[in-house]
Amino acid sequence: MIDIVHSKSGSSVSIHPFGATIISYKSSGGENLFVSRLSKLDGSKAIRGGIPIVFPIFGPPPKDSGSTMPQHGFARNNMWKVKEGSQHDSDSHAGVTLTLDLADASKGRGGNNIWSESEAKTGATSCQLIFEVKVDNEALSTTMIVQNTGSDAFDFNCLLHTYYAVEGKAAQDPKQCYAKGLQGYSIIDKVRGVSGEICGEDPVDLTAGAVDSVYMAPEGKMAVNVEVGVGGGRTVKMEAFGTIDDKPVPASCVVWNPSAEGAAGMGDFGDDQYQEMICVEPGILGDQPALGPGKKASLTQLIFA
Ligand code: BG6
């Protein structure tokens, strides 16, 4: 485990090298992240909670692509390395940087896609992922950088799959648990199978049962700003923004909760724990410009807690 403490404020972060998954972020209000009590932490499965990194696909591979890459890609299924000398603790903040080279990703690439081991031998598709984590008295900052180290451009999606802990088993109470700030976003509702509705002024809550919706930014909106109700009268603020080749791209946001039924179907999630979490996940999703050789993309998430 990589433990980062900002001595000046006492805020701290724990990062599991498997997936560079942040599994704890403690600020003055206590723990902010949810990790399932049944989560595997031995590298046999992606960690169920915290902030798993999703790359290069969000969800399953495109239908008819023939790709056998697992859902949400390989970033969360491999051991990352701490960048030498990157761990620090100063008055302004504490932090660390982790990296994963495609060549070191032995799991989760599947076959029949540009990321597969057989394809990668050509050097056409390659990348280094860099994850910069910083914590100070007011926020946790996580920046994922994708560096194209191959000779071809590639398309990708990426996302920070943040699981917030909801106090008092209040996740289904709309007064206490919600995501506010997505008005005007176009909704892909994966539970109802409906796309194109526009999110209204009301905060998104979890009263509908299973919730699994992607919120795509309206024209001209780049950063996403969401207030998350996390029970116990507390809220946290999340801001996220992305770039491809140094140009801003819109940040989308996913809201997910499996409900009782979904929880019962997951081996690594306690049956009642759907009451203790809400996922609010910023990402670079949908059709975005390809990342050219030698170019970088970035996705930053700030959590003010
Ligand atoms: C969400 C997706 O981001 O992650 C859901 O929108 C998915 O469709 C959820 O069920 C959890 O995914 P996984 O692969 O970690 O079980």
Coordinates of C-alpha atoms and ligand atoms in Angstrom, one line a residue:
M1 CA 0.0 0.0 0.0
I2 CA 1.2 3.5 -0.7
D3 CA 0.2 5.9 2.1
I4 CA 0.4 9.6 1.5
V5 CA -0.1 12.0 4.4
H6 CA -0.2 15.7 4.2
S7 CA 1.3 16.4 7.6
K8 CA 0.2 20.0 7.7
S9 CA -3.5 19.2 7.4
G10 CA -3.7 15.6 8.4
S11 CA -5.5 14.7 5.2
S12 CA -4.4 11.3 3.8
V13 CA -4.7 8.9 0.8
S14 CA -4.0 5.2 0.5
I15 CA -3.3 3.8 -2.9
H16 CA -3.3 0.1 -3.8
P17 CA -0.7 -0.5 -6.5
F18 CA -3.1 -2.9 -8.2
G19 CA -4.8 -0.6 -10.7
A20 CA -3.3 2.5 -8.8
T21 CA -6.6 2.3 -7.1
I22 CA -7.1 5.0 -4.4
I23 CA -8.9 3.0 -1.6
S24 CA -9.0 5.7 1.1
Y25 CA -9.2 9.5 1.2
K26 CA -9.5 10.9 4.6
S27 CA -10.1 14.6 5.2
S28 CA -11.2 16.5 8.3
G29 CA -14.7 15.0 7.9
G30 CA -13.3 11.4 7.9
E31 CA -13.3 8.8 5.2
N32 CA -14.8 9.9 1.9
L33 CA -14.5 6.7 -0.2
F34 CA -16.5 3.5 -0.1
V35 CA -14.7 0.1 -0.5
S36 CA -16.9 -3.0 -0.5
R37 CA -16.2 -5.3 2.5
L38 CA -16.1 -8.2 0.0
S39 CA -13.7 -6.5 -2.4
K40 CA -10.7 -8.6 -3.5
L41 CA -7.5 -6.8 -2.6
D42 CA -5.1 -9.6 -3.8
G43 CA -4.9 -8.7 -7.5
S44 CA -7.3 -11.4 -8.6
K45 CA -10.0 -8.9 -9.6
A46 CA -10.4 -5.1 -9.9
I47 CA -10.9 -3.5 -6.6
R48 CA -14.6 -2.9 -5.8
G49 CA -14.5 0.6 -4.4
G50 CA -12.3 3.6 -4.0
I51 CA -11.3 5.1 -7.4
P52 CA -10.6 2.5 -10.0
I53 CA -9.1 3.8 -13.3
V54 CA -11.0 2.9 -16.4
F55 CA -9.0 2.9 -19.7
P56 CA -9.0 2.4 -22.7
I57 CA -12.7 1.4 -22.9
F58 CA -15.7 2.3 -20.7
G59 CA -18.1 -0.6 -20.3
P60 CA -17.8 -3.6 -22.5
P61 CA -16.0 -3.5 -25.9
P62 CA -18.1 -2.3 -28.8
K63 CA -20.6 -4.9 -30.0
D64 CA -19.5 -6.7 -33.2
S65 CA -15.8 -5.5 -32.6
G66 CA -14.8 -9.1 -31.7
S67 CA -12.6 -7.6 -28.9
T68 CA -12.4 -9.7 -25.8
M69 CA -11.0 -6.9 -23.6
P70 CA -12.8 -7.0 -20.3
Q71 CA -15.3 -4.3 -19.3
H72 CA -13.6 -1.0 -18.3
G73 CA -10.2 -2.0 -19.8
F74 CA -6.9 -3.1 -18.4
A75 CA -5.7 -0.1 -16.3
R76 CA -7.5 -1.3 -13.1
N77 CA -6.2 -4.9 -13.6
N78 CA -2.5 -4.4 -13.5
M79 CA 0.2 -3.5 -11.0
W80 CA 1.4 0.1 -11.3
K81 CA 4.8 1.4 -10.3
V82 CA 5.6 4.3 -8.1
K83 CA 7.6 6.9 -10.0
E84 CA 11.0 7.1 -8.3
G85 CA 11.3 10.1 -6.0
S86 CA 7.8 11.3 -6.6
Q87 CA 6.5 10.8 -3.1
H88 CA 6.5 14.1 -1.2
D89 CA 5.0 16.0 1.7
S90 CA 5.4 19.7 1.8
D91 CA 3.4 22.6 3.4
S92 CA 1.3 23.1 0.3
H93 CA 0.4 19.4 -0.4
A94 CA 1.5 15.8 -0.3
G95 CA 1.5 13.4 -3.3
V96 CA 2.9 10.6 -5.4
T97 CA 2.9 9.6 -9.1
L98 CA 2.3 6.1 -10.4
T99 CA 2.9 4.8 -13.9
L100 CA 1.9 1.8 -16.0
D101 CA 3.5 1.0 -19.4
L102 CA 1.4 -1.0 -21.8
A103 CA 4.2 -3.5 -22.1
D104 CA 3.9 -4.2 -18.3
A105 CA 0.1 -4.7 -18.5
S106 CA -0.1 -8.5 -18.5
K107 CA -3.8 -8.7 -17.7
G108 CA -7.0 -7.4 -19.1
R109 CA -6.0 -6.6 -22.7
G110 CA -8.0 -9.5 -24.3
G111 CA -7.7 -10.3 -27.9
N112 CA -8.9 -8.9 -31.3
N113 CA -8.2 -5.3 -30.4
I114 CA -5.3 -2.9 -31.0
W115 CA -4.2 -3.2 -27.3
S116 CA -3.8 -7.0 -27.4
E117 CA -0.4 -8.5 -26.8
S118 CA -0.1 -9.9 -30.3
E119 CA -1.0 -6.5 -31.9
A120 CA 1.3 -4.6 -29.6
K121 CA 4.3 -6.4 -30.9
T122 CA 4.1 -4.2 -34.0
G123 CA 4.6 -1.1 -31.8
A124 CA 1.7 0.6 -33.6
T125 CA -0.4 1.0 -30.5
S126 CA 1.4 1.7 -27.2
C127 CA 1.0 4.0 -24.2
Q128 CA 2.2 5.0 -20.8
L129 CA -0.4 5.8 -18.2
I130 CA 0.7 8.3 -15.5
F131 CA -1.4 8.9 -12.4
E132 CA -0.6 12.0 -10.3
V133 CA -2.2 12.1 -6.8
K134 CA -2.1 15.2 -4.6
V135 CA -3.8 15.9 -1.3
D136 CA -3.9 19.1 0.7
N137 CA -6.2 20.6 3.4
E138 CA -9.1 21.2 1.0
A139 CA -9.0 18.6 -1.8
L140 CA -7.8 15.4 -3.3
S141 CA -6.5 15.9 -6.9
T142 CA -6.1 13.0 -9.2
T143 CA -4.8 13.4 -12.7
M144 CA -4.6 10.6 -15.2
I145 CA -2.3 11.2 -18.2
V146 CA -2.3 9.1 -21.3
Q147 CA 0.9 9.3 -23.3
N148 CA 0.8 7.8 -26.8
T149 CA 4.2 6.1 -27.1
G150 CA 3.3 4.1 -30.3
S151 CA 3.4 5.0 -34.0
D152 CA -0.4 5.1 -34.6
A153 CA -3.1 7.4 -33.2
F154 CA -5.7 5.6 -31.1
D155 CA -9.2 6.3 -29.8
F156 CA -9.9 5.8 -26.1
N157 CA -12.2 6.5 -23.3
C158 CA -11.1 7.0 -19.7
L159 CA -12.8 7.6 -16.4
L160 CA -12.2 7.8 -12.7
H161 CA -14.8 5.4 -11.2
T162 CA -15.2 7.2 -7.8
Y163 CA -17.2 5.4 -5.1
Y164 CA -18.3 7.8 -2.4
A165 CA -19.1 6.5 1.0
V166 CA -22.6 7.5 2.1
E167 CA -23.1 7.7 5.9
G168 CA -26.0 6.2 7.8
K169 CA -27.0 3.8 4.9
A170 CA -28.8 6.8 3.4
A171 CA -27.9 6.3 -0.3
Q172 CA -31.6 5.9 -1.3
D173 CA -32.7 9.0 0.7
P174 CA -32.9 11.8 -1.9
K175 CA -32.5 14.5 0.8
Q176 CA -29.1 13.0 1.8
C177 CA -27.6 11.4 -1.2
Y178 CA -27.6 12.9 -4.7
A179 CA -25.5 14.4 -7.5
K180 CA -26.4 18.0 -8.2
G181 CA -25.0 20.0 -11.2
L182 CA -25.8 17.9 -14.2
Q183 CA -28.7 20.0 -15.5
G184 CA -28.5 20.3 -19.3
Y185 CA -26.5 17.1 -19.8
S186 CA -27.9 14.6 -22.2
I187 CA -28.6 11.2 -20.5
I188 CA -27.8 7.7 -21.7
D189 CA -29.9 5.7 -19.2
K190 CA -28.5 2.2 -19.4
V191 CA -31.1 0.7 -17.0
R192 CA -34.1 1.9 -19.0
G193 CA -32.3 1.7 -22.3
V194 CA -33.3 5.3 -23.2
S195 CA -30.9 7.9 -24.6
G196 CA -31.2 11.6 -25.3
E197 CA -33.3 12.9 -22.4
I198 CA -32.0 16.1 -21.0
C199 CA -31.3 16.3 -17.2
G200 CA -33.4 18.9 -15.5
E201 CA -32.7 21.1 -12.5
D202 CA -33.5 18.4 -9.9
P203 CA -30.5 16.6 -8.4
V204 CA -30.0 13.1 -9.6
D205 CA -30.9 10.6 -6.8
L206 CA -31.0 6.9 -6.3
T207 CA -34.7 6.5 -5.6
A208 CA -35.4 4.7 -8.9
G209 CA -33.6 1.5 -7.7
A210 CA -30.7 0.5 -10.0
V211 CA -29.2 3.7 -11.5
D212 CA -26.7 3.6 -14.3
S213 CA -26.6 6.7 -16.4
V214 CA -24.0 8.5 -18.5
Y215 CA -24.4 12.3 -18.6
M216 CA -22.9 13.8 -21.7
A217 CA -22.0 17.5 -21.6
P218 CA -24.0 20.1 -23.4
E219 CA -22.3 21.9 -26.3
G220 CA -19.6 24.2 -25.0
K221 CA -19.4 22.8 -21.5
M222 CA -16.0 21.4 -20.7
A223 CA -15.5 21.0 -17.0
V224 CA -18.1 19.0 -14.9
N225 CA -19.0 20.4 -11.4
V226 CA -21.1 18.2 -9.2
E227 CA -22.1 18.5 -5.5
V228 CA -22.5 15.0 -4.1
G229 CA -24.7 14.5 -1.0
V230 CA -23.0 11.8 1.1
G231 CA -25.3 11.5 4.1
G232 CA -24.8 12.7 7.6
G233 CA -25.6 16.3 6.4
R234 CA -22.3 16.4 4.4
T235 CA -21.7 17.2 0.8
V236 CA -18.5 17.0 -1.2
K237 CA -17.8 18.9 -4.4
M238 CA -16.3 17.3 -7.4
E239 CA -14.8 19.1 -10.4
A240 CA -13.3 17.3 -13.4
F241 CA -11.8 18.4 -16.8
G242 CA -9.9 16.8 -19.6
T243 CA -7.6 17.5 -22.5
I244 CA -6.5 15.7 -25.6
D245 CA -3.3 17.0 -27.2
D246 CA -3.6 20.0 -24.8
K247 CA -7.0 21.0 -26.1
P248 CA -9.9 20.9 -23.7
V249 CA -12.5 18.2 -24.3
P250 CA -15.8 17.9 -22.5
A251 CA -15.9 15.8 -19.3
S252 CA -18.9 13.5 -19.0
C253 CA -20.1 12.0 -15.8
V254 CA -21.6 8.6 -14.8
V255 CA -23.9 8.0 -11.8
W256 CA -24.2 4.4 -10.7
N257 CA -25.7 2.4 -7.9
P258 CA -26.5 -1.3 -8.4
S259 CA -29.6 -1.4 -6.0
A260 CA -30.4 -4.5 -3.9
E261 CA -30.8 -6.7 -6.9
G262 CA -27.5 -5.7 -8.6
A263 CA -25.7 -6.0 -5.3
A264 CA -27.0 -9.5 -4.8
G265 CA -25.6 -10.5 -8.2
M266 CA -22.1 -9.3 -7.5
G267 CA -19.7 -11.7 -5.6
D268 CA -17.5 -8.8 -4.3
F269 CA -20.3 -6.5 -3.0
G270 CA -22.2 -7.0 0.3
D271 CA -25.9 -7.5 -0.3
D272 CA -26.9 -4.4 1.8
Q273 CA -24.0 -2.2 0.8
Y274 CA -25.8 -0.5 -2.1
Q275 CA -27.2 1.7 0.8
E276 CA -23.7 2.9 1.6
M277 CA -22.4 4.2 -1.7
I278 CA -22.9 6.4 -4.7
C279 CA -20.6 6.3 -7.7
V280 CA -20.1 9.7 -9.5
E281 CA -17.5 9.1 -12.2
P282 CA -16.1 11.8 -14.4
G283 CA -14.7 10.7 -17.7
I284 CA -13.7 11.4 -21.3
L285 CA -16.4 9.4 -23.0
G286 CA -18.1 9.0 -26.4
D287 CA -16.4 10.0 -29.6
Q288 CA -13.4 12.2 -29.0
P289 CA -10.5 13.1 -31.1
A290 CA -7.9 10.3 -31.5
L291 CA -4.7 10.7 -29.6
G292 CA -1.8 11.0 -32.0
P293 CA 1.7 9.6 -31.7
G294 CA 3.8 11.5 -29.1
K295 CA 0.7 13.3 -27.8
K296 CA -0.8 13.4 -24.3
A297 CA -4.3 13.4 -23.0
S298 CA -5.3 14.1 -19.4
L299 CA -8.3 13.8 -17.0
T300 CA -8.2 15.6 -13.7
Q301 CA -10.7 15.0 -10.9
L302 CA -10.7 17.3 -7.8
I303 CA -12.7 16.2 -4.8
F304 CA -13.2 19.0 -2.2
A305 CA -14.1 17.2 1.0
Ligands
BG6_1 C1 -20.3 1.8 -14.2 C2 -21.0 1.3 -15.4 O1 -19.4 2.8 -14.5 O2 -19.6 0.7 -13.6 C3 -22.0 0.2 -15.0 O3 -21.8 2.4 -16.0 C4 -21.2 -0.9 -14.4 O4 -22.6 -0.3 -16.2 C5 -20.4 -0.4 -13.2 O5 -22.1 -1.9 -13.9 C6 -19.6 -1.4 -12.4 O6 -18.7 -2.0 -13.3 P1 -17.8 -3.2 -12.9 O7 -17.2 -3.7 -14.1 O8 -16.8 -2.6 -11.9 O9 -18.7 -4.2 -12.2

